[in-house]
């Protein structure tokens, strides 16, 4: 299965069903397909060939959805870029993919200049007044026909190149084949128990795996994708109510902003049957709030990555908060000794012991390696296993709990300390909104535990927190923070990941 057939089969099944909504604009599947055909015809006339890259710097909007499917029809590679990255990172992405076309909007035009490119691409703006553009998308549609020359697309051809956020260096291109994307969309539908004609909110950006997975999943079900240009909790709540949204796939931070918004009490959530999330853990308090306010049939935790969509999933975290569940429908995992010296001598840890999560690369959801980065590919793939760098343990039910990154592990007095376990305990305190644990060099202990705290109440003191930790039943003496730093907010990347290394500068 390739994404062209994937989309066109959905069109044939239900021509009149609403496919995408963008503010006051609505397209049914027939109209969306016609627009995609016209754009594909125009892009082909501009010289776009199979497996050539199209750099897309757009927000979630109808134009982005049309372009995505048009590019898939031509066997070209949709390469969405997060234009909230630094200009330096965007420069790297541009030079790395060497795009044939660059498609942008007003909000992203300032990030690109014609002299940034080794070979001059064609610049296309979705607006008609751009000084940078060679042509606008509207002009392309007006000049085109609704037919294009068919291209033979194989399932192992690259469909998309995602770029990671680059928190540990320059961004990495993650090529994903048609087979990868189809298998991942299918897995998402099954694991989240989505239904025919589901309606979802397109909040997560389409340059992120969460965003495109939402679009693909509802397309397979002839559902409706409701595009949001930017995340706004109030607008999201209005759309959930007005458009009878039935499933959501967001980050925990987005759910937090939704359920704690004052307007949330006025919203009718009765159409929502599934809340799915990934990218970070969801606190017990947030799970409880989502359950009480929205009352969904399930709250699903999907644990995975851009490289391999699913590692594991928990079908309902209300039954086991913090659990990442069991391997996905296409997957198997192992937990190995995190202190291994060489990968050829790794051993699987016993039940309940902490190990590094490695994931089987034979899954149809798994990529084959980074774009132009063979040296990094070799670092994380060995003998058909993908080394995640995440630490966790398997409980007596066979479920995985992820406790943090191997790189974040603290070694104090010869003992391994896992920050996420301490963080989960700290946020139990009623005056703590967020907490991050890092290790700082210590002459005696090697490293000492330091807590960075975002308080909800300014009266919170070091003594109060230290007493809370000292008498907590699940926190040992060596895990107790030796220093507390109170800050207004945590430093985060463009995709919302906490930048632990920057905390030392706070």
Coordinates of C-alpha atoms in Angstrom, one line a residue:
X1 CA 0.0 0.0 0.0
X2 CA 1.2 3.5 -0.9
X3 CA -0.2 6.8 0.4
X4 CA -1.6 7.7 -3.0
X5 CA -3.9 4.6 -3.0
X6 CA -4.5 5.0 0.7
X7 CA -6.0 8.4 0.1
X8 CA -7.8 7.7 -3.2
X9 CA -9.5 4.6 -1.8
X10 CA -10.9 6.7 1.0
X11 CA -12.2 9.2 -1.6
X12 CA -13.9 6.5 -3.6
X13 CA -15.6 5.1 -0.5
X14 CA -17.3 8.4 0.6
X15 CA -17.1 11.3 -1.8
X16 CA -19.5 13.6 0.0
X17 CA -18.2 13.1 3.6
X18 CA -16.5 16.3 5.0
X19 CA -12.7 15.6 4.8
X20 CA -11.2 18.8 6.2
X21 CA -12.4 22.0 7.9
X22 CA -10.3 25.2 8.2
X23 CA -12.2 28.0 9.9
X24 CA -15.0 28.9 7.4
X25 CA -13.7 26.6 4.6
X26 CA -14.9 23.0 4.2
X27 CA -13.9 20.4 1.7
X28 CA -15.5 17.0 1.2
X29 CA -13.4 14.1 -0.1
X30 CA -14.3 14.7 -3.7
X31 CA -13.4 18.4 -3.5
X32 CA -10.2 17.6 -1.6
X33 CA -9.2 15.1 -4.2
X34 CA -9.9 17.5 -7.1
X35 CA -7.8 20.2 -5.5
X36 CA -5.0 17.7 -4.8
X37 CA -5.1 16.5 -8.5
X38 CA -4.9 20.1 -9.7
X39 CA -1.9 20.9 -7.5
X40 CA -0.2 17.7 -8.4
X41 CA -0.7 18.6 -12.1
X42 CA 0.9 22.0 -11.6
X43 CA 3.8 20.7 -9.5
X44 CA 4.6 18.2 -12.1
X45 CA 4.6 20.9 -14.8
X46 CA 7.1 22.8 -12.6
X47 CA 9.4 19.8 -12.9
X48 CA 8.8 18.0 -9.6
X49 CA 9.8 14.4 -10.1
X50 CA 9.6 11.2 -8.1
X51 CA 11.6 11.2 -4.8
X52 CA 12.5 14.9 -5.1
X53 CA 11.9 16.8 -1.9
X54 CA 9.4 19.5 -1.3
X55 CA 10.2 21.7 1.7
X56 CA 7.0 22.9 3.4
X57 CA 7.0 25.7 5.9
X58 CA 3.3 25.9 6.7
X59 CA 0.9 25.8 9.6
X60 CA -2.0 23.4 9.8
X61 CA -4.4 24.6 7.1
X62 CA -6.4 23.3 4.1
X63 CA -3.5 24.2 1.8
X64 CA -1.1 22.0 3.8
X65 CA -3.5 19.0 3.6
X66 CA -4.0 19.5 -0.1
X67 CA -0.2 19.7 -0.7
X68 CA 0.4 16.6 1.4
X69 CA -1.8 14.4 -0.7
X70 CA -0.8 16.1 -4.0
X71 CA 2.9 15.4 -3.2
X72 CA 2.1 11.7 -2.4
X73 CA 0.3 11.3 -5.8
X74 CA 3.6 12.3 -7.5
X75 CA 5.8 10.0 -5.5
X76 CA 7.7 13.1 -4.3
X77 CA 8.8 13.5 -0.7
X78 CA 6.8 15.8 1.7
X79 CA 9.4 17.5 4.0
X80 CA 7.6 19.7 6.6
X81 CA 9.9 21.9 8.6
X82 CA 9.2 23.3 12.1
X83 CA 9.6 27.0 11.4
X84 CA 9.9 27.6 15.2
X85 CA 13.4 26.1 15.0
X86 CA 16.3 28.5 15.1
X87 CA 17.4 30.0 11.8
X88 CA 20.6 28.0 12.1
X89 CA 18.7 24.7 12.4
X90 CA 16.4 25.7 9.4
X91 CA 19.5 26.5 7.4
X92 CA 20.9 23.0 8.2
X93 CA 17.6 21.4 7.1
X94 CA 17.6 23.4 3.8
X95 CA 21.1 22.3 2.9
X96 CA 20.5 18.8 4.0
X97 CA 17.4 18.0 1.9
X98 CA 18.3 20.2 -1.1
X99 CA 14.6 20.8 -2.0
X100 CA 13.2 21.1 -5.5
X101 CA 10.4 23.3 -4.2
X102 CA 10.0 25.5 -1.2
X103 CA 6.4 26.3 -0.1
X104 CA 5.8 28.9 2.6
X105 CA 3.4 31.4 4.1
X106 CA 3.7 34.9 5.5
X107 CA 4.6 33.6 9.0
X108 CA 7.6 31.7 7.7
X109 CA 8.9 33.8 4.8
X110 CA 11.4 35.7 6.9
X111 CA 13.2 32.4 7.7
X112 CA 14.3 31.8 4.1
X113 CA 16.4 33.7 1.6
X114 CA 17.3 32.7 -1.9
X115 CA 21.0 32.8 -1.2
X116 CA 20.6 30.0 1.4
X117 CA 20.4 27.4 -1.3
X118 CA 23.1 25.5 -3.2
X119 CA 20.8 25.1 -6.1
X120 CA 18.0 27.4 -6.6
X121 CA 14.6 25.8 -5.9
X122 CA 11.2 27.2 -7.0
X123 CA 9.6 29.3 -4.3
X124 CA 5.9 29.0 -3.9
X125 CA 3.8 31.1 -1.5
X126 CA 0.3 30.3 -0.4
X127 CA -0.3 34.0 -0.4
X128 CA -0.4 36.2 -3.6
X129 CA 1.6 39.2 -2.4
X130 CA 5.0 37.6 -1.5
X131 CA 8.1 39.3 -2.9
X132 CA 10.1 36.1 -2.5
X133 CA 7.8 33.7 -4.3
X134 CA 8.2 32.8 -8.0
X135 CA 4.5 31.9 -8.1
X136 CA 1.6 31.5 -5.6
X137 CA -0.3 28.3 -4.9
X138 CA -3.5 30.0 -6.0
X139 CA -2.0 30.8 -9.4
X140 CA -0.8 27.2 -9.8
X141 CA -4.4 25.9 -9.1
X142 CA -5.9 28.4 -11.6
X143 CA -3.5 27.4 -14.3
X144 CA -3.7 23.7 -13.8
X145 CA -5.9 20.8 -15.0
X146 CA -7.2 18.1 -12.8
X147 CA -5.0 15.4 -14.4
X148 CA -1.3 14.5 -14.0
X149 CA 1.0 11.9 -15.5
X150 CA 0.7 8.8 -13.2
X151 CA 3.9 7.8 -11.3
X152 CA 4.8 4.2 -10.2
X153 CA 5.1 4.4 -6.5
X154 CA 6.5 1.5 -4.5
X155 CA 5.8 0.9 -0.8
X156 CA 9.4 1.3 0.1
X157 CA 9.8 4.6 -1.6
X158 CA 10.2 7.5 0.8
X159 CA 7.0 9.5 1.4
X160 CA 8.0 11.9 4.2
X161 CA 11.2 13.2 5.8
X162 CA 10.5 14.5 9.3
X163 CA 13.2 16.5 11.1
X164 CA 13.7 16.0 14.8
X165 CA 13.9 19.0 17.1
X166 CA 17.7 18.8 17.5
X167 CA 17.9 19.1 21.3
X168 CA 21.2 17.2 21.4
X169 CA 22.7 18.7 18.2
X170 CA 21.7 19.6 14.7
X171 CA 18.3 18.2 13.5
X172 CA 18.2 14.7 12.0
X173 CA 16.2 13.9 8.9
X174 CA 14.0 10.8 9.5
X175 CA 12.9 9.3 6.1
X176 CA 9.6 7.4 6.3
X177 CA 8.4 5.1 3.5
X178 CA 4.9 4.7 2.3
X179 CA 4.9 1.3 4.0
X180 CA 6.0 2.9 7.3
X181 CA 3.3 5.6 7.3
X182 CA 0.5 3.2 6.2
X183 CA 1.5 0.7 8.9
X184 CA 1.7 3.4 11.6
X185 CA -1.7 4.9 10.7
X186 CA -3.2 1.4 10.9
X187 CA -1.6 0.8 14.2
X188 CA -2.8 4.1 15.6
X189 CA -6.4 3.3 14.6
X190 CA -6.3 -0.2 16.1
X191 CA -4.4 0.8 19.3
X192 CA -6.7 3.8 20.0
X193 CA -9.9 2.0 18.9
X194 CA -10.9 4.8 16.4
X195 CA -14.2 4.5 14.6
X196 CA -15.5 5.1 11.1
X197 CA -16.3 8.8 10.5
X198 CA -14.3 9.9 13.5
X199 CA -13.7 13.6 13.8
X200 CA -10.4 15.0 15.2
X201 CA -8.9 18.3 16.0
X202 CA -5.7 19.1 13.9
X203 CA -3.9 20.8 16.8
X204 CA -0.5 19.0 16.7
X205 CA 1.5 20.6 13.9
X206 CA 1.8 18.6 10.6
X207 CA 5.6 18.8 10.8
X208 CA 5.3 16.4 13.7
X209 CA 4.5 12.7 13.7
X210 CA 1.5 13.3 16.0
X211 CA 0.0 15.8 13.5
X212 CA 0.4 13.7 10.4
X213 CA -0.7 10.6 12.2
X214 CA -4.0 12.3 13.2
X215 CA -4.6 13.3 9.6
X216 CA -3.8 9.9 8.1
X217 CA -5.9 8.0 10.7
X218 CA -9.1 10.0 10.2
X219 CA -8.6 9.9 6.4
X220 CA -8.5 6.1 6.5
X221 CA -11.8 6.2 8.3
X222 CA -13.4 8.8 6.1
X223 CA -13.4 11.1 9.1
X224 CA -12.9 14.8 9.4
X225 CA -9.7 16.7 10.1
X226 CA -10.3 20.1 11.7
X227 CA -7.2 22.2 11.1
X228 CA -6.0 24.7 13.6
X229 CA -3.3 27.2 12.5
X230 CA -2.0 27.6 16.0
X231 CA -2.9 25.9 19.3
X232 CA -5.2 28.0 21.4
X233 CA -7.0 26.3 24.3
X234 CA -10.1 28.4 24.1
X235 CA -10.5 28.0 20.3
X236 CA -9.9 24.3 20.7
X237 CA -12.6 23.9 23.3
X238 CA -15.1 25.8 21.0
X239 CA -14.3 23.5 18.1
X240 CA -14.6 20.4 20.2
X241 CA -18.1 21.5 21.2
X242 CA -19.3 22.9 17.8
X243 CA -17.8 20.3 15.5
X244 CA -18.6 17.2 17.7
X245 CA -14.9 16.1 17.9
X246 CA -14.8 12.4 18.7
X247 CA -11.1 11.7 19.2
X248 CA -8.0 13.6 20.1
X249 CA -4.2 12.9 19.8
X250 CA -2.3 15.6 21.7
X251 CA 0.6 16.2 24.1
X252 CA 0.0 16.1 27.8
X253 CA 0.7 19.9 27.9
X254 CA -2.1 20.5 25.5
X255 CA -4.5 18.5 27.5
X256 CA -3.5 20.4 30.6
X257 CA -4.3 23.7 28.9
X258 CA -7.6 22.4 27.7
X259 CA -9.0 20.9 30.9
X260 CA -7.8 23.7 33.2
X261 CA -9.2 26.5 31.0
X262 CA -12.1 28.3 32.7
X263 CA -14.3 27.7 29.6
X264 CA -13.9 23.9 29.8
X265 CA -16.7 23.7 32.3
X266 CA -19.1 25.1 29.6
X267 CA -18.1 22.5 26.9
X268 CA -20.2 19.5 25.9
X269 CA -17.6 16.7 25.6
X270 CA -20.1 13.9 25.1
X271 CA -18.9 13.2 21.5
X272 CA -15.3 12.5 22.6
X273 CA -14.7 8.8 23.0
X274 CA -10.8 8.6 22.9
X275 CA -8.0 10.8 24.3
X276 CA -4.6 9.7 23.1
X277 CA -1.3 11.2 23.9
X278 CA 2.5 10.8 23.5
X279 CA 5.7 12.7 23.8
X280 CA 5.8 12.8 27.6
X281 CA 4.2 11.2 30.6
X282 CA 0.8 12.4 31.9
X283 CA 0.6 13.0 35.7
X284 CA -2.0 11.2 37.8
X285 CA -3.6 14.5 38.5
X286 CA -4.0 15.4 34.9
X287 CA -5.4 11.9 34.1
X288 CA -7.9 12.3 36.9
X289 CA -8.9 15.8 35.6
X290 CA -9.4 14.6 32.0
X291 CA -11.5 11.6 33.3
X292 CA -13.7 13.7 35.5
X293 CA -14.3 16.5 33.0
X294 CA -14.4 14.7 29.7
X295 CA -15.4 11.2 30.7
X296 CA -14.0 9.5 27.6
X297 CA -14.2 5.8 27.0
X298 CA -10.4 5.5 27.1
X299 CA -7.2 7.5 27.6
X300 CA -4.4 5.9 25.6
X301 CA -0.7 6.4 26.1
X302 CA 1.3 5.8 22.9
X303 CA 5.0 5.4 23.6
X304 CA 7.2 5.6 20.4
X305 CA 9.3 7.9 18.3
X306 CA 9.5 9.5 14.9
X307 CA 11.9 6.8 13.8
X308 CA 9.6 3.9 14.8
X309 CA 6.1 5.1 15.4
X310 CA 5.0 2.6 18.1
X311 CA 7.1 1.0 20.8
X312 CA 4.4 0.2 23.3
X313 CA 0.9 1.5 24.1
X314 CA -1.3 1.4 27.2
X315 CA -5.0 1.1 26.1
X316 CA -6.2 3.0 29.2
X317 CA -3.9 4.7 31.6
X318 CA -6.7 5.3 34.1
X319 CA -6.3 1.6 35.1
X320 CA -2.5 1.9 35.5
X321 CA -1.3 5.5 35.6
X322 CA 2.3 5.9 34.3
X323 CA 2.2 2.7 32.3
X324 CA 3.5 2.6 28.7
X325 CA 1.8 -0.8 28.3
X326 CA 2.7 -3.6 26.0
X327 CA 4.3 -3.7 22.6
X328 CA 2.2 -2.3 19.7
X329 CA 0.5 -4.5 17.1
X330 CA 3.6 -4.5 14.9
X331 CA 6.3 -4.6 17.6
X332 CA 8.5 -6.4 20.1
X333 CA 10.9 -4.9 22.6
X334 CA 13.6 -5.9 25.0
X335 CA 15.2 -4.3 28.1
X336 CA 18.9 -4.7 28.3
X337 CA 21.7 -3.9 30.7
X338 CA 22.0 -0.1 30.5
X339 CA 25.7 -0.3 31.5
X340 CA 26.7 -2.4 28.6
X341 CA 30.2 -1.8 27.3
X342 CA 29.5 -3.3 23.8
X343 CA 26.3 -4.1 22.1
X344 CA 27.5 -7.5 21.0
X345 CA 27.5 -8.6 24.7
X346 CA 24.2 -7.1 25.9
X347 CA 22.0 -9.2 28.1
X348 CA 18.2 -8.9 28.9
X349 CA 17.5 -7.7 32.4
X350 CA 15.1 -9.6 34.8
X351 CA 11.6 -8.6 35.4
X352 CA 11.4 -5.5 37.6
X353 CA 15.0 -4.5 36.9
X354 CA 15.8 -1.2 35.1
X355 CA 17.1 -1.6 31.5
X356 CA 17.5 0.3 28.3
X357 CA 14.5 -0.1 25.9
X358 CA 15.5 -1.5 22.5
X359 CA 12.9 -2.0 19.7
X360 CA 12.7 -4.5 16.9
X361 CA 13.6 -3.0 13.5
X362 CA 11.7 -5.6 11.6
X363 CA 8.5 -3.8 12.3
X364 CA 6.8 -2.2 9.2
X365 CA 6.6 1.0 11.2
X366 CA 10.4 1.2 11.5
X367 CA 12.5 3.6 9.3
X368 CA 15.8 2.4 7.8
X369 CA 18.2 5.1 8.9
X370 CA 18.8 8.9 9.1
X371 CA 19.0 11.0 6.0
X372 CA 22.6 11.7 5.1
X373 CA 23.7 10.6 8.6
X374 CA 25.2 7.0 8.4
X375 CA 27.4 7.5 11.4
X376 CA 24.5 8.3 13.7
X377 CA 22.4 5.5 12.2
X378 CA 25.2 3.0 13.2
X379 CA 25.1 4.4 16.8
X380 CA 21.5 3.6 17.3
X381 CA 20.8 0.5 15.2
X382 CA 22.6 -2.8 15.8
X383 CA 21.6 -6.3 14.6
X384 CA 18.0 -5.2 13.8
X385 CA 17.4 -3.5 17.1
X386 CA 16.9 0.2 17.7
X387 CA 18.5 1.6 20.8
X388 CA 16.1 4.2 22.2
X389 CA 18.3 5.5 25.0
X390 CA 15.2 5.3 27.3
X391 CA 15.3 3.5 30.6
X392 CA 12.4 1.5 32.0
X393 CA 11.3 -1.8 33.7
X394 CA 8.7 -4.5 33.0
X395 CA 6.2 -5.2 35.9
X396 CA 4.6 -8.4 36.9
X397 CA 1.8 -7.9 34.3
X398 CA 4.3 -7.5 31.5
X399 CA 3.7 -3.8 31.2
X400 CA 6.5 -1.3 30.6
X401 CA 7.1 1.8 32.7
X402 CA 9.5 4.3 31.3
X403 CA 11.5 6.2 33.9
X404 CA 13.7 8.5 31.9
X405 CA 16.7 8.8 29.5
X406 CA 19.9 6.9 30.0
X407 CA 21.8 10.2 29.4
X408 CA 19.8 11.8 32.3
X409 CA 20.6 9.0 34.8
X410 CA 22.5 10.3 37.9
X411 CA 25.2 8.3 39.5
X412 CA 25.6 9.4 43.1
X413 CA 27.8 7.4 45.6
X414 CA 27.9 4.5 43.1
X415 CA 24.1 4.3 43.0
X416 CA 22.0 4.8 39.8
X417 CA 19.3 7.4 40.3
X418 CA 16.5 8.0 37.8
X419 CA 15.2 11.6 37.6
X420 CA 11.7 10.8 36.4
X421 CA 10.9 8.7 39.5
X422 CA 11.8 11.7 41.7
X423 CA 9.9 14.2 39.5
X424 CA 6.7 12.2 39.7
X425 CA 6.9 12.3 43.5
X426 CA 7.7 16.0 43.6
X427 CA 4.6 17.0 41.5
X428 CA 2.5 15.2 44.1
X429 CA 3.1 18.2 46.4
X430 CA 0.1 20.6 46.1
X431 CA 2.4 23.6 45.7
X432 CA 4.5 22.1 42.8
X433 CA 3.4 22.6 39.2
X434 CA 6.4 21.1 37.5
X435 CA 9.7 19.6 38.6
X436 CA 12.9 18.5 36.8
X437 CA 15.7 16.6 38.4
X438 CA 19.3 16.9 37.2
X439 CA 22.7 15.8 38.4
X440 CA 25.4 18.3 39.4
X441 CA 29.1 17.4 39.9
X442 CA 30.0 16.7 43.5
X443 CA 33.5 16.1 44.7
X444 CA 32.4 13.5 47.3
X445 CA 29.5 11.7 45.7
X446 CA 30.3 12.1 42.0
X447 CA 27.0 13.7 41.4
X448 CA 24.3 15.2 43.6
X449 CA 20.6 15.5 43.0
X450 CA 19.3 19.0 42.2
X451 CA 15.6 19.8 41.8
X452 CA 14.3 22.7 39.6
X453 CA 10.8 23.6 40.7
X454 CA 8.1 25.6 39.1
X455 CA 5.8 26.4 42.1
X456 CA 2.1 27.1 42.1
X457 CA 2.4 28.9 45.4
X458 CA 5.2 31.3 46.1
X459 CA 5.2 30.4 49.8
X460 CA 6.8 27.1 49.0
X461 CA 10.1 26.8 50.7
X462 CA 13.2 24.5 50.6
X463 CA 12.4 23.2 54.1
X464 CA 8.8 22.3 53.2
X465 CA 9.9 20.4 50.1
X466 CA 12.7 18.7 51.8
X467 CA 10.5 17.5 54.6
X468 CA 8.0 16.2 52.1
X469 CA 10.7 14.2 50.3
X470 CA 12.3 13.0 53.6
X471 CA 9.1 11.3 54.8
X472 CA 7.8 10.1 51.4
X473 CA 7.4 6.3 51.4
X474 CA 8.7 5.8 47.9
X475 CA 11.8 8.0 48.0
X476 CA 15.1 6.8 49.5
X477 CA 17.6 9.0 51.2
X478 CA 20.1 9.0 48.3
X479 CA 17.3 10.0 45.9
X480 CA 16.3 13.1 48.0
X481 CA 17.3 16.3 46.3
X482 CA 20.2 18.1 48.0
X483 CA 19.4 21.5 46.5
X484 CA 16.2 23.1 45.2
X485 CA 16.1 25.9 42.6
X486 CA 12.8 27.8 42.1
X487 CA 12.1 29.1 38.6
X488 CA 9.2 30.7 36.8
X489 CA 9.2 28.2 33.8
X490 CA 11.2 25.4 32.4
X491 CA 13.3 25.9 29.2
X492 CA 11.7 23.9 26.3
X493 CA 12.5 23.2 22.7
X494 CA 10.3 24.2 19.8
X495 CA 8.4 21.0 20.2
X496 CA 7.9 21.3 23.9
X497 CA 10.6 19.0 25.2
X498 CA 12.3 20.1 28.4
X499 CA 15.9 21.2 27.8
X500 CA 17.6 19.8 30.9
X501 CA 21.1 21.0 29.9
X502 CA 19.9 24.6 29.9
X503 CA 18.6 24.4 33.5
X504 CA 22.2 25.0 34.8
X505 CA 21.9 28.5 33.4
X506 CA 18.6 29.3 35.1

